[in-house]
Short mmCIF file of C-alpha atoms in Angstrom, two decimals:
data_model
loop_
_atom_site.label_atom_id
_atom_site.label_comp_id
_atom_site.label_asym_id
_atom_site.label_seq_id
_atom_site.Cartn_x
_atom_site.Cartn_y
_atom_site.Cartn_z
CA MET I 1 -121.11 42.57 -2.32
CA ASP I 2 -120.50 45.27 -4.91
CA ILE I 3 -120.65 44.34 -8.58
CA THR I 4 -119.01 46.65 -11.07
CA ILE I 5 -119.85 46.43 -14.75
CA GLY I 6 -118.07 48.41 -17.42
CA LYS I 7 -114.73 49.17 -18.99
CA PRO I 8 -111.52 49.18 -16.92
CA VAL I 9 -110.47 52.54 -15.52
CA ILE I 10 -106.82 53.58 -15.77
CA ALA I 11 -106.14 54.92 -12.29
CA GLY I 12 -102.40 55.49 -12.62
CA ASN I 13 -99.17 54.52 -14.35
CA ASP I 14 -99.17 51.06 -12.70
CA THR I 15 -102.60 50.10 -14.08
CA ILE I 16 -102.59 47.73 -17.05
CA PRO I 17 -105.24 48.84 -19.56
CA GLY I 18 -107.65 46.12 -20.65
CA VAL I 19 -106.72 43.51 -18.04
CA ILE I 20 -109.54 42.57 -15.70
CA ASP I 21 -109.41 40.09 -12.82
CA SER I 22 -112.63 38.29 -11.90
CA MET I 23 -113.80 36.49 -8.78
CA ILE I 24 -116.86 34.27 -9.07
CA ILE I 25 -118.59 32.54 -6.17
CA THR I 26 -121.53 30.16 -6.46
CA LEU I 27 -123.20 28.99 -3.24
CA THR I 28 -125.87 26.41 -2.51
CA VAL I 29 -127.54 26.75 0.89
CA HIS I 30 -129.54 23.96 2.57
CA GLY I 31 -130.63 24.98 6.06
CA ASP I 32 -127.41 26.12 7.78
CA SER I 33 -125.14 24.12 5.42
CA VAL I 34 -123.30 25.89 2.58
CA LYS I 35 -121.45 24.37 -0.38
CA GLY I 36 -120.08 26.06 -3.43
CA VAL I 37 -117.34 26.94 -5.85
CA PHE I 38 -115.02 29.96 -5.72
CA SER I 39 -112.96 30.90 -8.78
CA TRP I 40 -110.25 33.55 -8.95
CA LEU I 41 -109.62 34.35 -12.60
CA PRO I 42 -106.84 36.89 -13.12
CA GLY I 43 -106.73 38.70 -16.43
CA GLU I 44 -103.28 37.35 -17.19
CA LYS I 45 -102.62 33.78 -15.91
CA ASP I 46 -102.57 31.40 -12.92
CA LYS I 47 -106.27 30.97 -12.19
CA MET I 48 -107.42 29.22 -9.01
CA THR I 49 -110.70 27.34 -8.58
CA GLY I 50 -111.80 25.34 -5.56
CA THR I 51 -114.70 24.25 -3.40
CA LEU I 52 -116.26 25.82 -0.31
CA ASN I 53 -117.89 23.81 2.49
CA GLY I 54 -119.24 25.38 5.65
CA THR I 55 -122.16 26.90 7.50
CA ILE I 56 -124.23 30.07 7.49
CA LYS I 57 -125.48 31.87 10.59
CA ASP I 58 -126.94 35.38 10.80
CA SER I 59 -126.12 35.87 7.08
CA ILE I 60 -122.40 35.16 7.69
CA VAL I 61 -120.78 32.24 5.86
CA THR I 62 -117.93 30.42 7.60
CA ALA I 63 -116.32 27.93 5.24
CA VAL I 64 -113.20 26.02 4.32
CA TYR I 65 -111.85 26.69 0.81
CA SER I 66 -110.09 23.70 -0.76
CA TYR I 67 -108.09 23.89 -3.99
CA MET I 68 -105.23 22.20 -5.79
CA ALA I 69 -102.34 24.40 -6.91
#
């Protein structure tokens, strides 16, 4: 995962200055079981937060994401 910290970069005419979307994932691992929360937080509106439940094998998480719209 890449994490970028800093001010937004205006890459072209279609870029909105100052608006930053964020995605946050928090995982708890017990053995091969994984649970967590994933939040998509757009800079404008219509956020989405839900739960993750699944497994981890060879550092790969396979999970079901459940949310209410």
